[in-house]
Amino acid sequence: MRPCMHYPEVPNTNELNRLLKHFSIPPKTKFTYGTAGFRYHHELLPPIIVRIAIFAALRSSSLDGEPVGLMITASHNPEQDNGLKISDSNGGMLPIEWEAMATDFANAKNLKLLMEIAAKNNSQPGKEMIVHIGRDTRSHSLHLSQLAIRSLKAFGAMVIDHGLVTTPALHYNVLRSNVNHMPNALLYGSSGTSFEKEYLNSIIGSYVSLLSTKSQLYTQKIHWNKRSMLVDCACGVGGLKVPLLNQMIEEFTENSGILLDTSSLVHLTPVNLPGDGPLNERCGAEYVQKQQKLPVIYTETDETLNMEYVASFDGDADRIVFHAKDVDGNLVLLDGDKIAVLVSSFLQEEIEALSTAVPFAKSIRCGIVQTAYANGSSTAYLKNVVKTDVVIAKTGVKHVHTAAHHHFDVGTYFEANGHGTVLFGKKFFELLAKAEQCLVSTSRKNRSNIAWQRLRVLPRLVNQAVGDAISDLFLVDAILYLKGWNLYTWGQLYSDMPSRQCKVKVQDRTMIHTNENETKATSPIQLQMALDAAMDAMAKNSPTGRQANRPRAFVRPSGTEDAVRIYAEANSQKDADALATEAAALVYKLCNGTGNLPSFTKESKL
Ligand code: G16
């Protein structure tokens, strides 16, 4: 877990020129910064790696030497793809204003052009340039990270190599080395271990503290037979970390002195570890959530696996969805929308409970950020039952994170695909300070005091830089435990509208443009007109006229795969399938489709 340091060397122009020449841009190729960095077939990656490594060093230089991060991963994509995610010095995503420069860099032929682009963007090499590097378990990631390190050293940057690490842990490492960006409440003395271990310990410590606040406040509706969770690690890097967690929980509980019934601690059974099966293939969060199917368990085991409480990660462990197998063998899916509902209801309840003793709590703006993929029933539930504000932002952590930060003091964001976290703003920390003054001498069993105990541990449990499957796993498990719920109780909060997602390949997906929150296509103009007509026709035949049940479909170009994504929801699975099939056919016809046309009905209308 300890990083390997590469100290800065004198910039070596000859080596840089050699690298740029050897890893030249293939003819007629234009690389673009997508939803979460660059993502292509791994054979196309080396030229991007060399150029974006230099770009990262310049970004660090522009921040007066604050360390930034480079993660070699293609996350949910298949094994043959790879990519680069960039962490800014605050542990968040690269600012959107820097994306155009990154794209220009990825396509620049030589050092002279790179330096011209840098100068045009008021950016220049500095004395201090520090880049943290991490990689996932893809077979080509090691080679690509070595290439990034070589390029950074040739450029005169210092490199801190974390080796195999999850994307959120890499972001945390970056944030942790820029303490000026950490909220005061999260600063604590170095534990003398690696930042990654310190990070996992801090999650586990907060989780155990949260569990210890269990009281009879909630009526225990369902008793767990066995608090045991199967964790499908998608055969990715999360599978190297989850097996360490049980022991860390045990050690923490033993050493912390926190009084807790140990049967309340969840036991994790990690499956689909690296090497057990193909990465992200018929397993992991992307497969389960998009295909709405149970994952294949590749791990050979003599144990009978408990399929009642399962979490699926993606390849770099920055998303999570939960699921169970019902008595008929069907999937019960608790996706990012369901997580948003669970977490935001919990936060509202606790803030409300605190407000009886600390009226300032009433002024805290709580809210949710979702994307166009959010199931209509979840949005309706959040607005009408949880009674919270909902903002719809563009797909991509960079958009939802920014929106949560901008709109709310306690902003929860979850994409339906399982990316998400809760951001606590300045005013929330003010609330904690006020609560401490009012409540420190009250009984620990007082409801407001319990709420304070719960709220104050959350910023260390929930990753403040970026969503993290491991941190979200413990957050959800703790809330379920405190409420005495299992996945079925949680799932019954509302019923999802039946939905269908698929993708279509077209000659050039950039011909499709959308409105600000991606709910409508703005070009080609005929596309939205045809989609509207399809939705109207289906709405006329819908059993109810209620707004929440209106059939809905939208299309958008993916920023991580060479495909156009299609989403449809309606009042029955048959209608959702028909609408998705029709939308796919329209994209195929109006946007020069190639390859197979997905169809979920017997007859496609193309
Ligand atoms: C990335 C982004 C997510 C986004 C997903 C799909 O996830 O971080 O915010 O939802 O891509 O994007 P698109 O629909 O544009 O392909 P990951 O987990 O693949 O890094």
XYZ file of C-alpha atoms and ligand atoms in Angstrom:
626
model
C 0.000 0.000 0.000
C 3.021 2.308 0.387
C 3.566 4.575 -2.644
C 6.794 4.572 -4.608
C 8.395 8.005 -4.966
C 10.182 9.215 -8.105
C 11.986 12.463 -7.308
C 12.191 15.192 -9.970
C 15.077 15.056 -12.392
C 16.441 17.684 -14.756
C 13.978 17.980 -17.691
C 15.218 15.882 -20.573
C 14.106 17.381 -23.881
C 15.737 14.636 -25.930
C 13.835 11.952 -24.038
C 10.568 13.916 -24.392
C 11.087 14.317 -28.135
C 11.887 10.613 -28.409
C 8.726 9.664 -26.550
C 6.503 12.026 -28.547
C 7.967 10.792 -31.833
C 7.816 7.123 -30.945
C 4.262 7.411 -29.612
C 2.953 9.586 -32.419
C -0.701 10.355 -33.113
C -2.109 7.915 -35.697
C -3.239 9.628 -38.932
C -6.846 10.873 -39.117
C -7.274 10.414 -35.365
C -8.765 12.990 -33.035
C -8.786 12.178 -29.354
C -11.338 13.917 -27.141
C -11.713 14.437 -23.412
C -14.977 12.625 -22.600
C -17.313 12.177 -19.661
C -14.494 11.158 -17.303
C -11.204 11.799 -19.128
C -9.850 9.863 -22.108
C -11.027 6.345 -22.898
C -10.091 4.246 -25.931
C -8.922 0.811 -27.039
C -5.696 0.269 -25.079
C -3.590 0.156 -28.241
C -4.538 3.777 -28.940
C -3.600 4.957 -25.460
C 0.218 5.386 -25.419
C 0.335 8.709 -27.379
C -2.385 10.097 -25.076
C -0.537 8.907 -21.970
C 2.698 10.704 -22.903
C 0.920 13.964 -23.691
C -1.549 13.942 -20.795
C 1.213 13.104 -18.312
C 2.886 16.373 -19.374
C -0.493 18.099 -19.185
C -0.982 16.868 -15.594
C 2.434 18.196 -14.604
C 1.498 21.591 -16.087
C -1.804 21.546 -14.199
C 0.175 20.976 -10.979
C 2.508 23.806 -11.937
C -0.442 26.145 -12.566
C -1.589 25.386 -9.003
C 1.812 26.430 -7.610
C 2.973 22.849 -7.306
C -0.131 21.394 -5.660
C -0.131 17.677 -6.436
C -2.690 16.369 -8.944
C -3.507 12.769 -9.909
C -3.573 10.481 -12.937
C -5.502 7.212 -12.779
C -4.958 4.641 -15.498
C -8.349 2.988 -15.893
C -11.257 2.544 -18.242
C -13.558 1.918 -15.294
C -16.739 0.135 -16.446
C -15.517 -0.498 -20.013
C -14.438 -3.941 -21.230
C -10.910 -5.223 -20.588
C -9.556 -4.221 -24.012
C -10.205 -0.516 -23.316
C -8.112 1.704 -21.129
C -8.078 5.351 -20.218
C -6.984 8.203 -18.033
C -8.893 9.961 -15.292
C -7.396 13.170 -13.902
C -7.812 14.225 -10.294
C -7.452 17.917 -9.582
C -5.581 19.044 -6.460
C -8.814 19.269 -4.434
C -9.433 15.580 -5.123
C -12.245 16.419 -7.551
C -12.420 16.224 -11.320
C -10.370 18.383 -13.680
C -12.141 21.782 -13.996
C -14.249 21.809 -17.162
C -12.383 24.936 -18.415
C -9.215 22.797 -18.671
C -10.783 20.067 -20.799
C -10.265 21.862 -24.120
C -6.569 22.259 -23.370
C -6.376 18.568 -22.450
C -7.969 17.664 -25.790
C -5.525 19.935 -27.658
C -2.644 18.336 -25.774
C -3.770 14.802 -26.563
C -3.679 15.671 -30.267
C -0.483 17.750 -30.454
C 2.252 16.247 -32.615
C 5.424 17.486 -30.953
C 6.921 19.300 -27.985
C 6.947 22.668 -29.738
C 3.190 22.451 -30.338
C 2.588 21.266 -26.781
C 4.451 24.252 -25.384
C 2.570 26.617 -27.721
C -0.753 25.249 -26.459
C 0.490 25.596 -22.876
C 1.598 29.207 -23.469
C -1.739 30.050 -25.111
C -3.385 28.805 -21.914
C -1.013 30.774 -19.657
C 0.533 27.584 -18.434
C 4.211 26.816 -18.047
C 6.455 24.276 -16.368
C 7.257 25.220 -12.790
C 9.824 24.265 -10.207
C 7.284 22.139 -8.363
C 5.183 19.704 -10.351
C 3.843 16.689 -8.460
C 1.658 13.958 -9.918
C 0.154 10.983 -8.057
C -0.326 7.918 -10.244
C -2.563 4.904 -9.756
C -3.733 2.076 -11.973
C -6.436 -0.580 -12.192
C -5.935 -4.295 -12.812
C -6.176 -4.321 -16.645
C -3.304 -6.281 -18.169
C -2.059 -3.153 -20.004
C -2.378 -0.708 -17.093
C 1.084 -1.417 -15.671
C 2.781 -0.697 -18.986
C 0.734 2.485 -19.448
C 1.493 3.749 -15.957
C 5.205 3.110 -16.502
C 4.982 5.159 -19.671
C 3.274 7.990 -17.773
C 6.004 7.903 -15.102
C 8.737 7.972 -17.750
C 7.094 10.975 -19.465
C 6.649 12.841 -16.186
C 10.249 12.274 -15.159
C 11.478 13.477 -18.535
C 9.398 16.627 -18.015
C 10.978 17.205 -14.584
C 7.967 16.339 -12.437
C 7.912 14.431 -9.175
C 5.849 11.240 -9.321
C 4.191 9.379 -6.454
C 3.192 5.947 -7.694
C 0.428 4.226 -5.719
C 0.364 1.139 -7.924
C -2.896 -0.814 -7.860
C -5.470 1.438 -6.281
C -9.149 2.255 -6.667
C -9.994 5.527 -8.396
C -11.570 7.059 -5.248
C -8.503 6.135 -3.160
C -6.270 7.869 -5.703
C -8.492 10.976 -5.490
C -8.270 10.789 -1.705
C -4.469 10.530 -1.845
C -4.406 13.701 -3.919
C -6.790 15.551 -1.598
C -4.870 14.348 1.459
C -1.610 15.715 0.086
C -3.279 19.122 -0.403
C -4.475 19.662 3.146
C -5.427 23.248 2.351
C -8.367 21.775 0.393
C -9.569 19.540 3.231
C -12.347 20.803 5.501
C -10.888 21.418 8.981
C -13.188 18.831 10.449
C -11.502 16.160 8.340
C -7.971 16.999 9.330
C -6.352 14.744 11.815
C -2.778 13.852 12.634
C -1.092 11.390 10.337
C -1.575 7.860 11.556
C 1.883 6.937 10.326
C 0.363 4.502 7.831
C -0.204 5.108 4.129
C -2.906 7.589 3.193
C -4.912 4.780 1.619
C -4.902 2.768 4.850
C -5.657 5.933 6.801
C -8.574 6.575 4.420
C -10.041 3.077 4.813
C -9.558 3.277 8.582
C -11.371 6.577 8.691
C -14.312 5.082 6.745
C -14.416 2.058 9.023
C -14.080 4.140 12.197
C -16.990 6.353 11.141
C -19.043 3.330 10.133
C -18.554 1.641 13.506
C -19.357 4.908 15.318
C -22.529 5.264 13.262
C -23.627 1.709 14.076
C -23.015 2.363 17.752
C -25.770 5.002 17.746
C -28.387 2.315 17.226
C -31.204 2.709 19.692
C -34.844 1.842 19.868
C -35.692 4.974 17.894
C -36.565 2.917 14.882
C -38.798 -0.084 15.313
C -36.845 -3.024 14.098
C -39.103 -4.346 11.370
C -36.924 -7.119 10.037
C -34.225 -9.015 11.877
C -31.178 -9.936 9.876
C -30.463 -13.643 10.014
C -26.864 -13.017 9.290
C -25.322 -9.665 8.518
C -23.368 -10.876 5.580
C -22.927 -9.099 2.251
C -21.626 -10.588 -0.966
C -19.478 -8.064 -2.822
C -19.165 -8.557 -6.583
C -15.943 -6.704 -7.407
C -16.414 -6.941 -11.214
C -13.037 -8.805 -11.340
C -11.459 -5.361 -10.896
C -9.219 -3.486 -8.505
C -11.859 -3.255 -5.747
C -11.295 -7.007 -5.374
C -7.829 -6.306 -3.991
C -9.178 -4.012 -1.288
C -12.456 -5.585 -0.094
C -10.735 -8.705 1.318
C -8.785 -6.433 3.691
C -11.858 -4.781 5.143
C -13.234 -7.499 7.469
C -10.002 -7.600 9.376
C -9.751 -3.818 9.489
C -13.276 -3.665 10.951
C -12.375 -6.247 13.569
C -9.139 -4.499 14.503
C -10.808 -1.122 14.710
C -13.631 -2.410 16.888
C -11.210 -4.145 19.243
C -8.921 -1.131 19.594
C -11.412 1.742 19.608
C -13.204 0.895 22.821
C -16.543 1.681 21.124
C -19.192 -0.486 22.728
C -20.939 -2.417 20.041
C -22.619 -5.740 19.620
C -20.219 -7.315 17.129
C -23.076 -9.151 15.432
C -24.155 -5.739 14.139
C -21.027 -5.531 11.962
C -21.477 -6.638 8.418
C -19.284 -9.471 7.172
C -18.150 -8.996 3.582
C -17.670 -11.929 1.228
C -15.769 -10.617 -1.775
C -16.265 -12.461 -5.070
C -15.278 -11.759 -8.679
C -11.743 -10.823 -7.733
C -9.084 -9.951 -10.321
C -8.269 -13.069 -12.318
C -11.470 -14.919 -11.342
C -13.187 -13.908 -14.580
C -13.251 -11.267 -17.300
C -13.313 -7.680 -16.057
C -16.809 -6.111 -16.071
C -18.126 -8.935 -18.256
C -21.542 -10.209 -17.140
C -20.691 -8.969 -13.654
C -20.203 -5.669 -11.834
C -22.343 -2.559 -11.429
C -22.583 -1.569 -15.110
C -23.820 -5.008 -16.161
C -26.293 -5.454 -13.315
C -27.748 -1.951 -13.605
C -27.894 -1.609 -17.403
C -28.844 -5.184 -18.277
C -31.015 -5.614 -15.174
C -29.562 -9.076 -14.671
C -27.922 -10.907 -11.769
C -24.128 -11.060 -12.097
C -22.272 -14.227 -12.937
C -20.173 -15.285 -9.923
C -16.891 -16.495 -11.386
C -15.174 -17.189 -8.076
C -14.952 -20.855 -7.266
C -16.076 -21.472 -3.723
C -17.391 -24.319 -1.588
C -19.539 -21.871 0.371
C -23.220 -21.424 -0.429
C -23.286 -17.772 -1.379
C -25.835 -15.515 0.220
C -27.612 -13.765 -2.644
C -29.954 -11.817 -0.351
C -27.611 -8.919 0.161
C -25.252 -8.249 -2.710
C -23.297 -5.173 -3.782
C -21.746 -4.853 -7.245
C -18.809 -2.504 -7.908
C -17.471 -1.430 -11.282
C -13.915 -2.032 -12.531
C -12.275 0.837 -10.612
C -14.636 0.765 -7.605
C -16.143 4.213 -7.939
C -19.704 2.975 -8.366
C -21.938 0.598 -6.502
C -25.401 -0.852 -6.860
C -27.086 -3.268 -4.467
C -29.265 -6.220 -5.350
C -30.824 -9.444 -4.196
C -32.307 -12.535 -5.777
C -35.967 -12.972 -4.912
C -37.708 -16.294 -4.298
C -38.423 -16.652 -8.014
C -34.770 -16.114 -8.847
C -35.400 -12.595 -10.200
C -33.216 -9.550 -9.641
C -34.315 -6.968 -7.083
C -32.171 -3.946 -7.985
C -31.352 -1.035 -5.671
C -29.535 1.341 -7.988
C -28.134 4.846 -7.523
C -31.666 6.301 -7.438
C -32.658 4.026 -4.566
C -29.401 4.903 -2.768
C -30.181 8.616 -3.219
C -33.623 8.109 -1.681
C -32.290 6.097 1.265
C -29.420 8.461 2.029
C -31.328 11.699 1.580
C -34.266 10.530 3.720
C -31.817 9.563 6.464
C -30.044 12.921 6.282
C -33.316 14.850 6.375
C -34.567 12.853 9.365
C -31.380 13.422 11.314
C -31.174 17.135 10.491
C -34.813 17.503 11.438
C -34.183 15.686 14.752
C -31.244 17.957 15.457
C -33.301 21.068 14.696
C -35.442 20.651 17.842
C -32.342 21.472 19.920
C -30.464 23.538 17.341
C -32.917 25.643 15.269
C -30.063 26.671 12.933
C -30.460 23.186 11.402
C -33.668 24.407 9.759
C -31.660 26.740 7.544
C -29.527 23.932 6.055
C -30.330 23.485 2.356
C -30.550 19.746 1.669
C -31.130 18.456 -1.813
C -30.444 15.864 -4.457
C -28.790 15.989 -7.837
C -29.827 13.379 -10.381
C -29.362 13.010 -14.126
C -31.822 12.353 -16.936
C -31.331 8.616 -16.263
C -33.037 8.918 -12.882
C -36.151 6.796 -12.856
C -39.265 9.023 -12.902
C -40.614 7.281 -9.803
C -37.486 8.154 -7.819
C -37.714 11.834 -8.712
C -41.423 11.879 -7.836
C -40.723 10.129 -4.510
C -37.939 12.555 -3.615
C -40.102 15.576 -4.397
C -43.424 14.347 -3.006
C -42.531 12.056 -0.113
C -39.021 12.995 1.032
C -39.988 16.599 0.131
C -36.527 17.555 -0.916
C -35.261 19.713 -3.753
C -34.147 17.888 -6.885
C -31.812 19.295 -9.526
C -31.253 17.466 -12.822
C -27.731 17.854 -14.185
C -25.834 16.478 -17.158
C -24.394 12.956 -17.001
C -20.945 12.803 -15.444
C -19.536 13.128 -11.975
C -17.995 16.462 -12.964
C -21.501 17.899 -13.527
C -23.422 16.322 -10.661
C -20.658 17.021 -8.144
C -20.485 20.681 -9.154
C -24.273 21.028 -8.994
C -24.487 19.420 -5.523
C -21.796 21.739 -4.259
C -23.387 24.784 -5.855
C -27.016 24.285 -4.830
C -26.920 22.715 -1.382
C -25.301 22.801 2.072
C -25.819 19.057 2.215
C -25.929 17.931 -1.396
C -26.461 14.287 -2.244
C -25.789 13.168 -5.772
C -26.242 9.747 -7.256
C -26.336 8.792 -10.880
C -28.662 5.836 -11.471
C -25.575 3.808 -12.441
C -24.286 4.038 -8.856
C -21.820 6.947 -8.881
C -22.439 9.189 -5.940
C -21.655 10.724 -2.608
C -22.855 13.403 -0.201
C -21.091 16.762 -0.053
C -21.115 18.679 3.198
C -20.673 22.433 2.845
C -19.377 25.092 5.214
C -22.772 25.701 6.765
C -23.083 22.042 7.732
C -19.818 22.247 9.666
C -21.138 25.427 11.359
C -24.174 23.415 12.368
C -21.977 20.716 13.907
C -20.067 23.345 15.897
C -23.317 24.894 17.176
C -24.676 21.455 17.997
C -21.587 20.641 20.018
C -22.079 23.758 22.139
C -25.754 22.958 22.771
C -25.575 19.207 23.197
C -22.275 18.263 24.713
C -23.735 18.071 28.198
C -27.039 16.417 27.261
C -27.779 12.701 27.515
C -26.356 10.618 24.701
C -29.825 9.064 24.411
C -31.479 12.399 23.723
C -32.808 12.295 20.116
C -31.048 15.533 19.097
C -27.833 14.280 20.641
C -28.131 11.017 18.706
C -28.702 12.997 15.494
C -25.585 15.055 16.204
C -23.538 11.893 16.898
C -24.704 10.488 13.583
C -24.256 13.584 11.459
C -20.805 14.444 12.729
C -19.261 11.134 11.600
C -20.649 11.318 8.079
C -18.046 13.610 6.437
C -15.362 11.043 7.275
C -17.479 8.129 6.173
C -18.577 9.635 2.881
C -15.832 10.547 0.413
C -15.838 14.340 -0.023
C -13.751 14.246 -3.220
C -15.617 11.772 -5.398
C -18.076 8.872 -5.050
C -16.544 5.662 -3.721
C -18.074 2.177 -3.815
C -16.396 1.165 -0.532
C -17.471 4.265 1.364
C -21.010 4.059 -0.077
C -21.199 0.376 0.858
C -20.641 1.180 4.522
C -22.923 4.212 4.452
C -25.829 2.219 3.038
C -25.194 -0.755 5.311
C -25.146 1.495 8.385
C -28.394 3.244 7.426
C -30.110 -0.086 6.765
C -28.867 -1.392 10.097
C -30.029 1.695 11.997
C -33.430 1.463 10.390
C -33.664 -2.316 10.790
C -34.302 -2.724 7.084
C -33.152 -5.238 4.529
C -32.987 -4.763 0.752
C -36.644 -5.710 0.300
C -37.895 -3.165 2.857
C -35.729 -0.545 1.194
C -36.852 -1.571 -2.305
C -40.495 -1.217 -1.336
C -40.207 2.525 -0.678
C -41.441 3.047 -4.234
C -41.719 1.018 -7.417
C -39.495 1.922 -10.317
C -41.156 2.665 -13.622
C -40.191 -0.161 -15.979
C -37.226 1.002 -18.039
C -34.871 -0.143 -20.764
C -31.373 1.044 -21.671
C -29.390 0.139 -24.748
C -26.820 1.592 -27.124
C -26.536 2.068 -30.874
C -23.371 2.484 -32.886
C -23.384 5.290 -35.456
C -20.754 6.620 -37.855
C -20.159 9.791 -35.871
C -21.899 10.135 -32.512
C -20.799 13.775 -32.160
C -23.540 14.730 -34.657
C -26.029 14.340 -31.781
C -26.334 17.375 -29.541
C -28.560 17.700 -26.495
C -30.010 20.391 -24.255
C -28.362 21.346 -20.969
C -29.656 18.405 -18.905
C -29.695 15.932 -21.813
C -33.423 15.322 -21.675
C -33.830 16.415 -25.311
C -31.775 16.154 -28.498
C -31.277 19.550 -30.147
C -29.799 18.089 -33.312
C -30.451 16.412 -35.646
C -33.679 18.337 -35.364
C -35.828 15.510 -36.809
C -34.633 13.165 -34.107
C -36.320 14.939 -31.178
C -39.474 15.540 -33.247
C -39.695 11.813 -33.947
C -38.944 10.914 -30.316
C -41.637 13.349 -29.118
C -44.136 11.780 -31.508
C -43.264 8.293 -30.220
C -43.666 9.418 -26.590
C -46.956 11.220 -27.331
C -48.360 8.179 -29.086
C -47.486 5.972 -26.138
C -48.789 8.508 -23.588
C -52.214 8.505 -25.317
C -52.483 4.779 -24.668
C -51.122 4.972 -21.130
C -53.429 3.744 -18.391
C -53.159 6.937 -16.303
C -52.605 10.534 -17.185
C -50.424 11.286 -14.170
C -47.301 13.302 -15.004
C -44.951 10.878 -13.191
C -46.110 8.018 -15.370
C -45.686 9.701 -18.689
C -43.514 7.525 -20.975
C -40.143 9.125 -21.516
C -37.183 8.482 -23.768
C -33.993 10.348 -24.522
C -30.786 9.716 -26.405
C -27.274 11.075 -25.911
C -23.789 10.328 -27.193
C -21.726 8.399 -24.639
C -18.572 10.128 -23.431
C -16.843 6.869 -22.510
C -17.798 4.492 -25.313
C -18.180 4.810 -29.059
C -21.968 4.571 -28.925
C -25.200 6.517 -28.551
C -27.018 5.679 -25.331
C -30.801 5.229 -25.293
C -33.019 5.379 -22.219
C -36.758 4.702 -22.132
C -39.255 4.289 -19.322
C -42.984 3.612 -19.423
C -45.831 2.079 -17.479
C -45.064 -1.492 -18.431
C -41.904 -3.336 -19.397
C -43.481 -4.065 -22.770
C -43.985 -0.337 -23.412
C -40.510 0.596 -22.139
C -39.019 -2.037 -24.447
C -41.104 -0.831 -27.375
C -40.125 2.807 -26.766
C -36.415 1.943 -26.449
C -36.619 -0.143 -29.626
C -38.270 2.720 -31.476
C -35.783 5.307 -30.171
C -32.885 3.035 -31.172
C -34.343 2.611 -34.645
C -34.734 6.392 -35.014
C -31.121 7.015 -33.997
C -29.975 4.301 -36.377
C -31.975 5.769 -39.272
C -31.323 9.483 -38.698
C -27.700 9.277 -37.503
C -26.149 6.742 -39.869
C -26.262 3.669 -37.666
C -23.730 0.891 -38.067
C -23.597 -2.644 -36.709
C -26.493 -4.300 -34.937
C -29.702 -2.504 -34.142
C -30.970 -3.474 -30.664
C -34.550 -4.610 -30.514
C -36.558 -5.624 -27.483
C -39.752 -6.295 -29.398
C -40.460 -8.972 -31.939
C -40.807 -6.432 -34.757
C -38.654 -3.368 -35.098
C -40.296 -0.418 -36.863
C -37.230 0.569 -38.917
C -18.114 7.610 -16.102
C -18.515 8.873 -15.384
C -19.952 8.775 -14.946
C -20.851 8.484 -16.142
C -20.347 7.245 -16.883
C -21.062 6.992 -18.176
O -18.244 6.517 -15.245
O -17.680 9.054 -14.276
O -20.304 9.977 -14.337
O -22.160 8.266 -15.706
O -18.966 7.410 -17.204
O -20.811 8.031 -19.076
P -21.287 7.975 -20.569
O -22.749 7.673 -20.530
O -20.981 9.337 -21.115
O -20.554 6.853 -21.254
P -17.131 5.379 -15.139
O -17.543 4.581 -13.961
O -17.193 4.588 -16.407
O -15.864 6.118 -14.969
